[in-house]
């Protein structure tokens, strides 16, 4: 009888010990699962951050775009004197930056430029009004907008306008796709805009 009671007394202890061991194992497993989940989440977050950084680095433009051309008079009221402007905008019409402006006093009559969001400020003036069309005009773009923020890859337009009278003159535009690769373009001559050269260097 004593032996029987001893066995019965030991059984609860073994059962409790077994339960404690199982609970400890479950706790360890749960902890490992949580850690694994956290590690997975951290890895995913890191990957997402890297992907974002790579996208941002790929989209941002650097380098310089240069444009030069000759203008031809349309025999306006004050020709050959003229006011001239070159600017960059998006195909949707968003004004990006003024690159060249020869119009110290009569820039008001650059109507297409003004309608496109061009501004009449002293720092956009490159020189006074041009006396004639004898010299080529040229401008450079450093891939920033009016707020000096760097632009991204995409489609842009170069616009040129000049007027020889107190009113609307002539204007033209050239579409460009800038993806960060170097290029040189020579757009076809038009009646009032000839000898184009557009060069982009990353």
PDB file of C-alpha atoms in Angstrom, residues 30-46:
ATOM      1  CA  UNK A  30       5.933  31.613 -30.024  1.00  0.00           C
ATOM      2  CA  UNK A  31       8.944  33.818 -29.322  1.00  0.00           C
ATOM      3  CA  UNK A  32      10.748  32.388 -32.344  1.00  0.00           C
ATOM      4  CA  UNK A  33       7.683  32.962 -34.506  1.00  0.00           C
ATOM      5  CA  UNK A  34       7.455  36.576 -33.334  1.00  0.00           C
ATOM      6  CA  UNK A  35      11.145  37.110 -33.935  1.00  0.00           C
ATOM      7  CA  UNK A  36      10.931  35.528 -37.359  1.00  0.00           C
ATOM      8  CA  UNK A  37       7.939  37.711 -38.209  1.00  0.00           C
ATOM      9  CA  UNK A  38       9.759  40.816 -37.007  1.00  0.00           C
ATOM     10  CA  UNK A  39      12.841  39.868 -38.968  1.00  0.00           C
ATOM     11  CA  UNK A  40      10.724  39.316 -42.069  1.00  0.00           C
ATOM     12  CA  UNK A  41       9.015  42.675 -41.580  1.00  0.00           C
ATOM     13  CA  UNK A  42      12.333  44.417 -41.046  1.00  0.00           C
ATOM     14  CA  UNK A  43      13.709  42.793 -44.182  1.00  0.00           C
ATOM     15  CA  UNK A  44      10.653  43.851 -46.170  1.00  0.00           C
ATOM     16  CA  UNK A  45      10.915  47.396 -44.832  1.00  0.00           C
ATOM     17  CA  UNK A  46      14.583  47.501 -45.791  1.00  0.00           C
TER      18      UNK A  46
END
